[in-house]
XYZ file of C-alpha atoms in Angstrom:
614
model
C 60.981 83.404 -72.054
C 58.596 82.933 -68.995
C 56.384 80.593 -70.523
C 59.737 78.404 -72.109
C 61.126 78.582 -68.560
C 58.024 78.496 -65.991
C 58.015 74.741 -67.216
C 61.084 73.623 -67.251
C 61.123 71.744 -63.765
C 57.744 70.614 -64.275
C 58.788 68.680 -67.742
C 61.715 67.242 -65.841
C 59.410 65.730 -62.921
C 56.832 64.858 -65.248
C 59.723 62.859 -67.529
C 60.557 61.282 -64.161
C 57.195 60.569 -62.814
C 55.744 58.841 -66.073
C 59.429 56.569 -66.115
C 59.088 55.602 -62.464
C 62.844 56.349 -61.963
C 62.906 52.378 -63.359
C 66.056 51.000 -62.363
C 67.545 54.443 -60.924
C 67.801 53.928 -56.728
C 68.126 57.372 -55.041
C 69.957 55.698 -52.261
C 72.499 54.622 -54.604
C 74.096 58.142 -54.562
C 74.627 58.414 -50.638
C 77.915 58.697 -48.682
C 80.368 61.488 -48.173
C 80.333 62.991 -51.426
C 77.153 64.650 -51.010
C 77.352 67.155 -53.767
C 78.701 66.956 -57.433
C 79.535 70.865 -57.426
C 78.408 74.188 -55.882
C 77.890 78.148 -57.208
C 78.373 80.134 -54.235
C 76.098 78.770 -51.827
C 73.694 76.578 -53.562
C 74.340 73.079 -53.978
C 73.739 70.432 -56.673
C 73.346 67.192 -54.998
C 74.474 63.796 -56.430
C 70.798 62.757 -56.506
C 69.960 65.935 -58.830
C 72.669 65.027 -61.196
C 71.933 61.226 -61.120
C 68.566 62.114 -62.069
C 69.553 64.707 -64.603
C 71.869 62.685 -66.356
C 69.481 59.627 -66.176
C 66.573 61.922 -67.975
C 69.347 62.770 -70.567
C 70.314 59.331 -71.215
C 66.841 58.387 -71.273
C 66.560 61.189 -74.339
C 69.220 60.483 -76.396
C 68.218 56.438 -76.519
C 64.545 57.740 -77.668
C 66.085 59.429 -80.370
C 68.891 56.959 -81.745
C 66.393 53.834 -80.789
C 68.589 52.139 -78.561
C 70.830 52.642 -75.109
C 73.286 55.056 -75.205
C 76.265 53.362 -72.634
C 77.703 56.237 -70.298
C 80.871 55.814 -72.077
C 79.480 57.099 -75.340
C 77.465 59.884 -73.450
C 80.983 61.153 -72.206
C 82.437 61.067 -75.699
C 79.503 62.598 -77.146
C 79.786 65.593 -74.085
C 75.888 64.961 -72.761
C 77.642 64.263 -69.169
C 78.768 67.978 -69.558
C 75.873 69.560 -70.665
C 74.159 68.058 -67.976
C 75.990 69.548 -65.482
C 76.302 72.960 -67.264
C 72.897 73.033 -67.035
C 72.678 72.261 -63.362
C 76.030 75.163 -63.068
C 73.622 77.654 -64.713
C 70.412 76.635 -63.021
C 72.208 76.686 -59.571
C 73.757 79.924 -60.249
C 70.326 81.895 -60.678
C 68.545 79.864 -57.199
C 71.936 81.152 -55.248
C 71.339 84.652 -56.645
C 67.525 84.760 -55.807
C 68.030 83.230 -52.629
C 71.088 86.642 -52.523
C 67.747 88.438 -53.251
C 65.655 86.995 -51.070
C 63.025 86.005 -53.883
C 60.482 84.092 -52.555
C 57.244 82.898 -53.186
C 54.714 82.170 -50.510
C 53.361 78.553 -49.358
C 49.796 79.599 -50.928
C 51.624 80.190 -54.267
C 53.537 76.731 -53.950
C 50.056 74.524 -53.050
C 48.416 76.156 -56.067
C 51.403 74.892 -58.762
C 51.437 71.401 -56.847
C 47.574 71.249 -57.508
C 47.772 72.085 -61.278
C 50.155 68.725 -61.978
C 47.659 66.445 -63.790
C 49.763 63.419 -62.062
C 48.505 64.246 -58.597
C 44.844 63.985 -59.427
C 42.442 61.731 -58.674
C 39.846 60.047 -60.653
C 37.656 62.975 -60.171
C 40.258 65.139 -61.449
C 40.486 67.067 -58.404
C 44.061 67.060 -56.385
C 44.707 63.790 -54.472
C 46.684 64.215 -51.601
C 47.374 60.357 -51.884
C 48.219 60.154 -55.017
C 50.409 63.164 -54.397
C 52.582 61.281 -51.872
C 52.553 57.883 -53.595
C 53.679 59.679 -56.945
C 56.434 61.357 -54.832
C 57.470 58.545 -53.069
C 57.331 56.263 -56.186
C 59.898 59.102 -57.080
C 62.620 59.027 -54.600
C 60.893 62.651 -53.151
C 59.449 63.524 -49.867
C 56.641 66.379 -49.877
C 58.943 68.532 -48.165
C 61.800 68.013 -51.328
C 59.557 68.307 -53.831
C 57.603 71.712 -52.705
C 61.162 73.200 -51.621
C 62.093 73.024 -55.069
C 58.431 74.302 -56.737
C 59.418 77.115 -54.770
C 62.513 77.642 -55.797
C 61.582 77.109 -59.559
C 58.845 79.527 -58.652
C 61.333 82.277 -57.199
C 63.599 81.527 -60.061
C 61.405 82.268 -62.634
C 60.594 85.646 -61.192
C 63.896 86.854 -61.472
C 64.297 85.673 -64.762
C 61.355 87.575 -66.066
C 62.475 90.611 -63.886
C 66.238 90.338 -66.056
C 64.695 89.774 -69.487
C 60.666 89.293 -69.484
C 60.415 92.825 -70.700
C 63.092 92.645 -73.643
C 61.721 93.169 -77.170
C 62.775 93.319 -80.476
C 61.670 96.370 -82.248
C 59.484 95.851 -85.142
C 61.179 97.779 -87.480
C 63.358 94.943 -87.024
C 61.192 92.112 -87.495
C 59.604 93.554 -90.293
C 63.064 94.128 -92.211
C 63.690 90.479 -92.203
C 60.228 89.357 -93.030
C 60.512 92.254 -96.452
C 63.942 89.977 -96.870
C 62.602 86.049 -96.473
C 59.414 87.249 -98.331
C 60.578 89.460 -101.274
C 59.470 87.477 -104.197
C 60.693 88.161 -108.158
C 59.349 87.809 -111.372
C 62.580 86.627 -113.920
C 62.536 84.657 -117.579
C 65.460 82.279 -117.673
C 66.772 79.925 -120.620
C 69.906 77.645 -120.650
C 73.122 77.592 -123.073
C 74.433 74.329 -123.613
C 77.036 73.599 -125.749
C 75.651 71.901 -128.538
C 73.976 75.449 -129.252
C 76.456 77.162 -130.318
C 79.575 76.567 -132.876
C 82.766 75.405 -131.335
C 85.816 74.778 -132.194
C 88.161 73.656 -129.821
C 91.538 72.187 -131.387
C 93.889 69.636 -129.515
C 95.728 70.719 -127.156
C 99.472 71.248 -127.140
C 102.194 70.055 -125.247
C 102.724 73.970 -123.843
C 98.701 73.698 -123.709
C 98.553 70.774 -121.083
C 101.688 71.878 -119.224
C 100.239 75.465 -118.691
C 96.801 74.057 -117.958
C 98.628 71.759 -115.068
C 100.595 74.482 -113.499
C 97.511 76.851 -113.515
C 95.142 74.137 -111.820
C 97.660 72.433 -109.631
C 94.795 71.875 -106.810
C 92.901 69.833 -108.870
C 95.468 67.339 -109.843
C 97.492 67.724 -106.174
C 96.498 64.119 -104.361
C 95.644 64.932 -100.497
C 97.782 63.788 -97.790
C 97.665 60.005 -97.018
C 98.410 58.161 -93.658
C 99.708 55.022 -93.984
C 98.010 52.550 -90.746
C 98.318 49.466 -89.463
C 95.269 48.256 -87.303
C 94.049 45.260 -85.302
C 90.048 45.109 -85.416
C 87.736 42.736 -83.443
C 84.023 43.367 -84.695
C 80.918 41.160 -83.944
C 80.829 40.258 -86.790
C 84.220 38.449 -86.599
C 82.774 36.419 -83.289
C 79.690 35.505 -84.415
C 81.034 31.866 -85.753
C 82.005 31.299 -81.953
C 78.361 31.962 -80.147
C 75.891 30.010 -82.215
C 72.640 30.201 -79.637
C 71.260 26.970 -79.031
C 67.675 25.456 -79.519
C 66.986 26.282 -76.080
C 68.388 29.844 -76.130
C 66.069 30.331 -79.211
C 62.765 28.799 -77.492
C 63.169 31.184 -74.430
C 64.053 34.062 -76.624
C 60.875 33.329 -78.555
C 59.014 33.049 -75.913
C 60.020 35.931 -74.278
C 58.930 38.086 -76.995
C 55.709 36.564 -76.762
C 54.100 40.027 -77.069
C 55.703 40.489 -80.124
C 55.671 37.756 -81.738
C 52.144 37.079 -80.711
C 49.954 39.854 -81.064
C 46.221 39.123 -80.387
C 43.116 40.775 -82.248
C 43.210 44.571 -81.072
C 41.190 47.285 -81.712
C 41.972 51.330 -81.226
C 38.969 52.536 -79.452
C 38.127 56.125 -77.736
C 35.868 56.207 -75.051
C 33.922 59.188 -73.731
C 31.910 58.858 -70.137
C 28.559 60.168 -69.134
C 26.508 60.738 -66.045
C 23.891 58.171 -66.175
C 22.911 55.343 -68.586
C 19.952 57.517 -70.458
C 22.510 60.122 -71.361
C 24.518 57.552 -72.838
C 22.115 55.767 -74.716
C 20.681 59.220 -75.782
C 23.959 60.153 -77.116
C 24.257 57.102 -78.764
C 20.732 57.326 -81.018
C 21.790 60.923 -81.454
C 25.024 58.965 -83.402
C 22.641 56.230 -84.998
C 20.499 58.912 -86.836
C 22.828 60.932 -87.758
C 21.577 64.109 -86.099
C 25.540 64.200 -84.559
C 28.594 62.538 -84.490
C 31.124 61.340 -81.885
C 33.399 64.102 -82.724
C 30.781 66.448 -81.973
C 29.701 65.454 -78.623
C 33.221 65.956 -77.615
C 33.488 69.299 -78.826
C 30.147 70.276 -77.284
C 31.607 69.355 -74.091
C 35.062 70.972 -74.206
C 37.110 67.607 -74.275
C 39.664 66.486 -77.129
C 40.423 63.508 -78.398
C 43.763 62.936 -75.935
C 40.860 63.153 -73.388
C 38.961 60.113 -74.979
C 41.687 57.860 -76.462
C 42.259 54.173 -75.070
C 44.793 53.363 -78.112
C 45.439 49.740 -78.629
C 43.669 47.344 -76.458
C 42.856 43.941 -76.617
C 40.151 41.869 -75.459
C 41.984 40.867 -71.700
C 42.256 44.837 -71.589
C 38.719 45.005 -71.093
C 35.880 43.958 -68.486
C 33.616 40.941 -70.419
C 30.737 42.833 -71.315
C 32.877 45.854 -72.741
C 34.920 43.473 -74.729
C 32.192 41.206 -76.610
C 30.716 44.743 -77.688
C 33.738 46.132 -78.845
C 35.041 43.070 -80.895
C 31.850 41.997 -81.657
C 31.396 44.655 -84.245
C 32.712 44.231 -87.882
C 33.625 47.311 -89.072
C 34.500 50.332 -86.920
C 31.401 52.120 -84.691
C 30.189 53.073 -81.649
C 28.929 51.055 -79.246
C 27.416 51.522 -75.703
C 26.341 52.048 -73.159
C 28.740 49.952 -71.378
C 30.209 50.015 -67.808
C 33.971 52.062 -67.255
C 35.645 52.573 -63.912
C 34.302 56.132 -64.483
C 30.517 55.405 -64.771
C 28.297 54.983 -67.970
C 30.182 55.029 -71.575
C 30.306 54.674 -75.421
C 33.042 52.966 -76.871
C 34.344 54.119 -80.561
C 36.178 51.688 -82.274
C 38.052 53.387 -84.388
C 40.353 50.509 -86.688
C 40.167 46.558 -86.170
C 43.479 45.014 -86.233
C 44.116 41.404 -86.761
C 45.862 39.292 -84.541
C 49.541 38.739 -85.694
C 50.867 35.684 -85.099
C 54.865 34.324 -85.954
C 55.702 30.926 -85.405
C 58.811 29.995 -84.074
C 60.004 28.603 -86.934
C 59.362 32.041 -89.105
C 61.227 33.802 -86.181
C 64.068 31.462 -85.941
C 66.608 33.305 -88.398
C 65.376 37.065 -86.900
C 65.404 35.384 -83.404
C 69.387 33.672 -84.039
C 70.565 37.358 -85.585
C 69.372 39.052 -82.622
C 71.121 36.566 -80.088
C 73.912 35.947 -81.872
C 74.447 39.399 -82.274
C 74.410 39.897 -78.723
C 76.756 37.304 -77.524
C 78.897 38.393 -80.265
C 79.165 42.193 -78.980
C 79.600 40.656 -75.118
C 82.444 38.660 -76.681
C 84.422 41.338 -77.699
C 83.872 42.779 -74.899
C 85.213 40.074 -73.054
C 88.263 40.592 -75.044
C 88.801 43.940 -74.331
C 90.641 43.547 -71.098
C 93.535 40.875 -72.649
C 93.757 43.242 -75.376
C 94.451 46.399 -73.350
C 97.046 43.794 -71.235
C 98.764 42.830 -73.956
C 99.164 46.401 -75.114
C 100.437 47.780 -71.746
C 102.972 44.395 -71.827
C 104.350 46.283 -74.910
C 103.004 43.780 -77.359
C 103.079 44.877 -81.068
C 99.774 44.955 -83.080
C 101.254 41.789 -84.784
C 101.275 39.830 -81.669
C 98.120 41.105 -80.477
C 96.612 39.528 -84.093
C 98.548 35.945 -83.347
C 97.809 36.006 -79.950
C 93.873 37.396 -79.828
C 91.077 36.839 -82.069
C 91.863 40.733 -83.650
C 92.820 41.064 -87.048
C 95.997 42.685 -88.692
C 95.230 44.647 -91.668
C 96.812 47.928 -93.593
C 95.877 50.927 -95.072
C 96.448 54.037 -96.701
C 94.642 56.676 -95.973
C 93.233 60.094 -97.241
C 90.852 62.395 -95.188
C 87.452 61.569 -95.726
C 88.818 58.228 -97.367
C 85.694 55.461 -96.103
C 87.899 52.226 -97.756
C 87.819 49.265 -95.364
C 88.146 49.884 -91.811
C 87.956 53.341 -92.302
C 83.933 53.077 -92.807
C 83.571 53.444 -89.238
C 83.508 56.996 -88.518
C 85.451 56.451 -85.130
C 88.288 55.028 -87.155
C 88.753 58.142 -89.636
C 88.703 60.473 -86.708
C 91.181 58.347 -84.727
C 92.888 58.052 -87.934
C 93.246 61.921 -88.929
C 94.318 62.477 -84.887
C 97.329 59.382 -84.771
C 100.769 61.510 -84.746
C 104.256 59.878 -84.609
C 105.313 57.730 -82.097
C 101.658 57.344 -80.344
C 101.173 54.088 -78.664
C 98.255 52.039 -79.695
C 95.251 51.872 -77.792
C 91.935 49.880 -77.541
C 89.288 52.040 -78.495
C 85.474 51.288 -79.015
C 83.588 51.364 -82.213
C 79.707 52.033 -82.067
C 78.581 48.597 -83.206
C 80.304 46.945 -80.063
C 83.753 46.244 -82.137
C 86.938 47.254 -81.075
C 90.312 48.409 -82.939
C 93.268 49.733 -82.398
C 95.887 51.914 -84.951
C 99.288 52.870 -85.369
C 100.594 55.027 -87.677
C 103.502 53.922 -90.155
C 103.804 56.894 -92.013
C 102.420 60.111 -93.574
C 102.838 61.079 -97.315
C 102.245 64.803 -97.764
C 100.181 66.378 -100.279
C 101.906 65.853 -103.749
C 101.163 67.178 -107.462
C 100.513 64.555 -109.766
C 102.987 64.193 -113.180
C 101.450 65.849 -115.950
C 102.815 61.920 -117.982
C 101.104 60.461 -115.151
C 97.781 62.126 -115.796
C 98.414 63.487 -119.275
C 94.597 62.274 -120.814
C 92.778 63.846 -117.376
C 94.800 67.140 -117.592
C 93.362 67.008 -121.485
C 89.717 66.452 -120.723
C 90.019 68.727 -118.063
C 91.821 71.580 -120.559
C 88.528 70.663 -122.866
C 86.177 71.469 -120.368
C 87.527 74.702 -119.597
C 87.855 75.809 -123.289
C 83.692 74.809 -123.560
C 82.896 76.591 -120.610
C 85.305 79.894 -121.377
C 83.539 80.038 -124.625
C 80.415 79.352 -123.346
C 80.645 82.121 -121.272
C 81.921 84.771 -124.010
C 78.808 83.850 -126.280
C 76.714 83.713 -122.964
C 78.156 87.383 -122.533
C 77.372 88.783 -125.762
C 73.715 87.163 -125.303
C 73.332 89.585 -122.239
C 74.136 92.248 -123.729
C 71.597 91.910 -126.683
C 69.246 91.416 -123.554
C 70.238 94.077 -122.039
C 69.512 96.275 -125.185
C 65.879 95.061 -125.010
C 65.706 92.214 -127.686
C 63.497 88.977 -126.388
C 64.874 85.409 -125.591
C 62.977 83.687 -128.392
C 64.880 86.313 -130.731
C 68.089 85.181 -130.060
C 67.149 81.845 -130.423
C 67.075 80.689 -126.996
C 64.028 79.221 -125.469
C 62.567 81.036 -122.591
C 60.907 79.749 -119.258
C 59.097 82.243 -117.126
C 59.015 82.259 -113.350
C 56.385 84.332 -111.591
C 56.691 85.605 -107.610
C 59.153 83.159 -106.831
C 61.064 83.568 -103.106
C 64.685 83.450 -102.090
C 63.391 79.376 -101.195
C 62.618 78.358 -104.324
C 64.085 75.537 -106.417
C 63.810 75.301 -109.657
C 64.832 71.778 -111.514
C 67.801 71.192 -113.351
C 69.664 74.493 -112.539
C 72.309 75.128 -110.620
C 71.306 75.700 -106.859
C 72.837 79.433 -106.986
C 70.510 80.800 -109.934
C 67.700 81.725 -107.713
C 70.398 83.470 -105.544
C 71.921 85.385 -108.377
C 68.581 86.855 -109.628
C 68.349 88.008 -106.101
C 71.238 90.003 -105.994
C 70.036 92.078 -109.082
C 68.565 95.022 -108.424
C 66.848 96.567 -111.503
C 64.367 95.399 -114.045
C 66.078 93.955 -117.303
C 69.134 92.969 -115.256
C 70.859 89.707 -116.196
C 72.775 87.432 -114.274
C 74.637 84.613 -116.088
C 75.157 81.385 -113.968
C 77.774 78.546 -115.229
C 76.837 75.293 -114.218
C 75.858 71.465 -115.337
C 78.574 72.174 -118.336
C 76.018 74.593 -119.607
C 75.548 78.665 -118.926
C 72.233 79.738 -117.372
C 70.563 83.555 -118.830
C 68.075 85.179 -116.275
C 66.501 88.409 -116.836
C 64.974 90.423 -113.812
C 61.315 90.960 -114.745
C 59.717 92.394 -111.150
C 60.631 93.109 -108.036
C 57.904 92.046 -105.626
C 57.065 92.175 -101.862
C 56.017 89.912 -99.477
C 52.330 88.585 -100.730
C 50.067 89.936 -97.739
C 47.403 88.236 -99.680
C 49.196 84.884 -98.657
C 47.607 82.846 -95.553
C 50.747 81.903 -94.018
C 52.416 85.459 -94.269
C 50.875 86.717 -91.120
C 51.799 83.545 -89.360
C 55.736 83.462 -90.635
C 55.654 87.024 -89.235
C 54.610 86.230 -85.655
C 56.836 83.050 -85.525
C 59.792 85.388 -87.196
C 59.376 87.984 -84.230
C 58.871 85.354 -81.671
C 62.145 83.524 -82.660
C 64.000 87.204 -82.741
C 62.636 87.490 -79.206
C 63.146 84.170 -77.952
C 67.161 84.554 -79.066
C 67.564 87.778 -77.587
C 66.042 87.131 -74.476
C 68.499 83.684 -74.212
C 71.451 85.505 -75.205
C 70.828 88.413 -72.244
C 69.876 85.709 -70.162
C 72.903 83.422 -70.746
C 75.057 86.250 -70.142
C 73.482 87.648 -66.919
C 73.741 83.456 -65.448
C 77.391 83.535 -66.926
C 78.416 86.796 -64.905
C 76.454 85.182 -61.940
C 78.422 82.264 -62.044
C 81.574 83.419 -62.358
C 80.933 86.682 -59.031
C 79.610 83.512 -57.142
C 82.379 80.949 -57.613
C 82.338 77.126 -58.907
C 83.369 74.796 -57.061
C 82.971 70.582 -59.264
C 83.202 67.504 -56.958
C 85.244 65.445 -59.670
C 85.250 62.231 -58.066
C 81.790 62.232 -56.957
C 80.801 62.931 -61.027
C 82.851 59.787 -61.518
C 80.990 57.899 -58.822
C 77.456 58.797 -60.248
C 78.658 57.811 -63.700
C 80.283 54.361 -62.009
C 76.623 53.584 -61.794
C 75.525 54.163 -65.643
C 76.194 50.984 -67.762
């Protein structure tokens, strides 16, 4: 727990000093609603949740790969965790500062040192570049160490509450026995076209007792009946054709895109003087050591050396010629850095890239079209929401708007027509009589809008209606039942110690197989099943694929100590039954906190830091 939560502030001010705060003004958040909410006497500041939600933001476009609008954020509840987190963080400062936990100013100077961003080119602290990094950041020296401190103090009483917890072994070694247990089992399959059936026609009385008896599977789910307006991008993009011009400056300002010089990925490792270079370098040319090597020898790793992609403007004159002067990848040096003497690895030669305009016009047209079409609906959005609140029907809004009327019926889980958008089924399954239509936003920029007509409730299907399914579905039963029986009596002879290949069946052997493993073209529940027997010569029959599936319990095996990784799955296994405990005591002690300290949320100043998300 101390080493997941020791961090925790530094990763946020790290996020924030790498991104600059781009965009984000700290001033922005001023006036008199100086705080977004409060646990007993410590306050959260708007700055601390602009910044917090900003870093979340930030996170969740990373990982869907583009901007996540504030509105989505709120329907997707990241606005909320944010500020839980801030409620539970806040909760354990006011208790420490209850405490009087403290660290001293020695103890704060010696965290402030260890942040790589406040060093110099020497690697030693900077105090410079300490206050231009914090200023860059909205911070004053003063902010900044006031809350290393109180991450500092926090952490101690963290690690006081649940630092010593532990799982007992006993424990950890029970579910290890469990994930690792392996079994030895021979299985075969019974299909139907190996044994003799005879299934006759069904009856009348067959079919109508066969209906009743499996009513669920002929029983058609609820359907709504909708009508909807929808106004998608798609639908505008007839109406905001870029021109030439639009295209040219587009193209142009994706220059570094669509005009990629000649690059090379290069590492670069610095030395103390020219002859050390150069010594290192004919040290590479014969052989006697590589590049790889000299790093290890002095304790540095390749994130220490790498320059990534650079091109030839990235480079001083002399550096460059040397480095794209070679043909194939090398070393070359020495050569001058900012940081003295230095060989240069080239490590891949990449070609420039170059698409003319014309073989970005249709990519170039999709992408601005596309845009102007999503800002056109949202133009839109405000006459639609007026016409709505005038009382207009969705009809009128269709005549009167660019929308379009359409109709549908409706199952859960049904993805016909509009209903591919997963907004629309929720919104859909959620409509209940008499709700008034309302605009809502669909995640491609499109909007829509739904009322509900009607609602037909679950209904049995008429055995006349379905007669020929209800008889391939009477069929299949009759295979499998007597499937089954002969499957049965196969067991048994099993059982009594007679072999696969004697009773005709064709065996496949599995050796030391774990609860994990898949075998092909069985159902997903035989490894499962041979599991769950517990003696030698056991046999579990599995149905499935329209067949029946024989396995015979051969050996019951532990975990394989022999195997590499067991060792490994064991530490990660107790480390994971730590890690939960620990949370879970944790969680509980900051929920107790919170609620002996008291909340107290700032609504509208919440609403005024989102006002300034897009």
């Amino acid at each position: 727990m101390k080493g997941k939560t020791s961090n925790i502030f530094m990763f946020i001010l790290m996020g924030l000093l790498i991104l600059g705060l781009a965009g984000f003004g700290v001033s922005s958040f001023g006036g008199s609603n100086s705080q977004v909410a409060s646990v007993g006497d410590t306050e959260i500041t708007v700055t601390d949740y602009g910044r917090a939600l900003q870093n979340q933001l930030r996170s969740a476009a990373q990982q869907s790969g583009r901007a996540v609008p504030m509105a989505e954020a709120r329907q997707i509840g990241l606005d909320r965790q944010v500020l839980a987190q801030l409620v539970n963080t806040a909760a354990i400062d006011n208790e420490a500062a209850k405490m009087g936990i403290s660290v001293g100013d020695e103890r704060v100077a010696e965290r402030v040192q260890q942040i790589p961003a406040f060093s110099g080119l020497n690697g030693a602290f900077d105090r410079e570049a300490y206050t231009f990094t914090l200023q860059s950041s909205g911070l004053t020296p003063e902010q900044f160490e006031a809350r290393i401190r109180n991450e500092a103090a926090r952490n101690l009483l963290q690690n006081a509450v649940a630092g010593a917890l532990r799982v007992p072994e006993t424990y950890t070694e029970t579910l290890f026995d469990f994930i690792g247990a392996r079994r030895d089992f021979t299985w075969a399959v019974l299909a139907a076209e190996d044994v003799t059936l005879d299934i006759p026609e069904p009856t009348d009385s067959d079919l109508q007792a066969h209906h009743e008896a499996n009513a669920a599977e002929f029983t058609l789910p609820e359907t709504r009946e909708i009508t909807y307006v929808l106004l998608s991008p798609e639908m505008m993009l007839d109406e905001v054709a870029p021109s030439e011009a639009d295209l040219r400056q587009a193209y142009d300002a994706a220059a570094s895109i669509y005009q990629r010089p000649e690059r090379r990925l290069i590492d670069r490792l610095v030395f103390n003087s020219d002859s050390e270079a150069a010594e290192a370098l004919a040290a590479i040319t014969d052989g006697s050591q590589d590049f790889d090597a000299l790093l290890a020898a002095r304790g540095l790793s390749l994130d220490d050396v790498d320059q990534g992609e650079v091109t030839r403007a990235d480079l001083e004159d002399e550096v460059a010629e040397a480095v794209f002067g070679l043909t194939q990848t090398g070393v070359v040096g020495p050569l001058p850095s900012p940081l003295g003497p230095a060989l240069y690895r080239v490590n891949a030669l990449l070609a420039a890239q170059i698409t003319s305009f014309e073989e970005a016009r249709e990519e170039l047209t999709a992408t601005l079209a596309g845009d102007a079409a999503r800002r056109a609906v949202a133009d839109e959005i405000e006459a639609l929401d007026d016409l709505l609140a005038g009382g207009a029907t969705l009809e009128e809004l269709a005549a009167d708007t660019p929308a379009e009327l359409g109709s549908l019926s409706l199952a859960a889980g049904s993805t016909e027509g509009i209903a591919a958008y997963p907004e629309v089924q929720e919104a859909v399954q959620s409509l209940r009589d008499g709700d008034f239509p309302e605009i809502s936003i669909l995640d491609d920029g499109g909007v829509f809008a739904l009322r509900l007509d009607g609602i037909t409730p679950p209904r049995l299907q008429p055995l006349e209606e379905i007669r020929d399914t209800v008889a391939e579905h009477w069929r299949a039963a009759q295979i499998d039942a007597a499937l089954m029986t002969e499957a049965e009596a196969l067991a048994e002879r099993l059982r009594a110690g007679e072999s696969f290949a004697a009773l005709g069946l064709t065996p496949r052997v599995e050796d030391a197989l774990t609860r994990e493993a898949f075998i092909e073209e069985t159902p997903p529940s035989l490894v499962t099943e041979v599991f769950a027997l517990d003696a030698t010569d056991a046999v579990a029959l599995v149905p499935g694929n329209g067949a029946v599936y024989l396995a015979q319990l051969d050996g019951i095996l532990p975990p394989d100590d022999a195997d590499p990784d067991a060792e490994f799955l064991q530490g990660v296994l107790g480390q994971s039954i730590n890690q939960g405990l620990v949370e879970d005591i944790f969680t509980a002690y900051a929920t107790a906190l919170q609620i002996e300290a008291g909340i107290t949320i700032n609504q509208a100043a919440i609403d005024a830091v989102q006002a300034q998300f897009p």
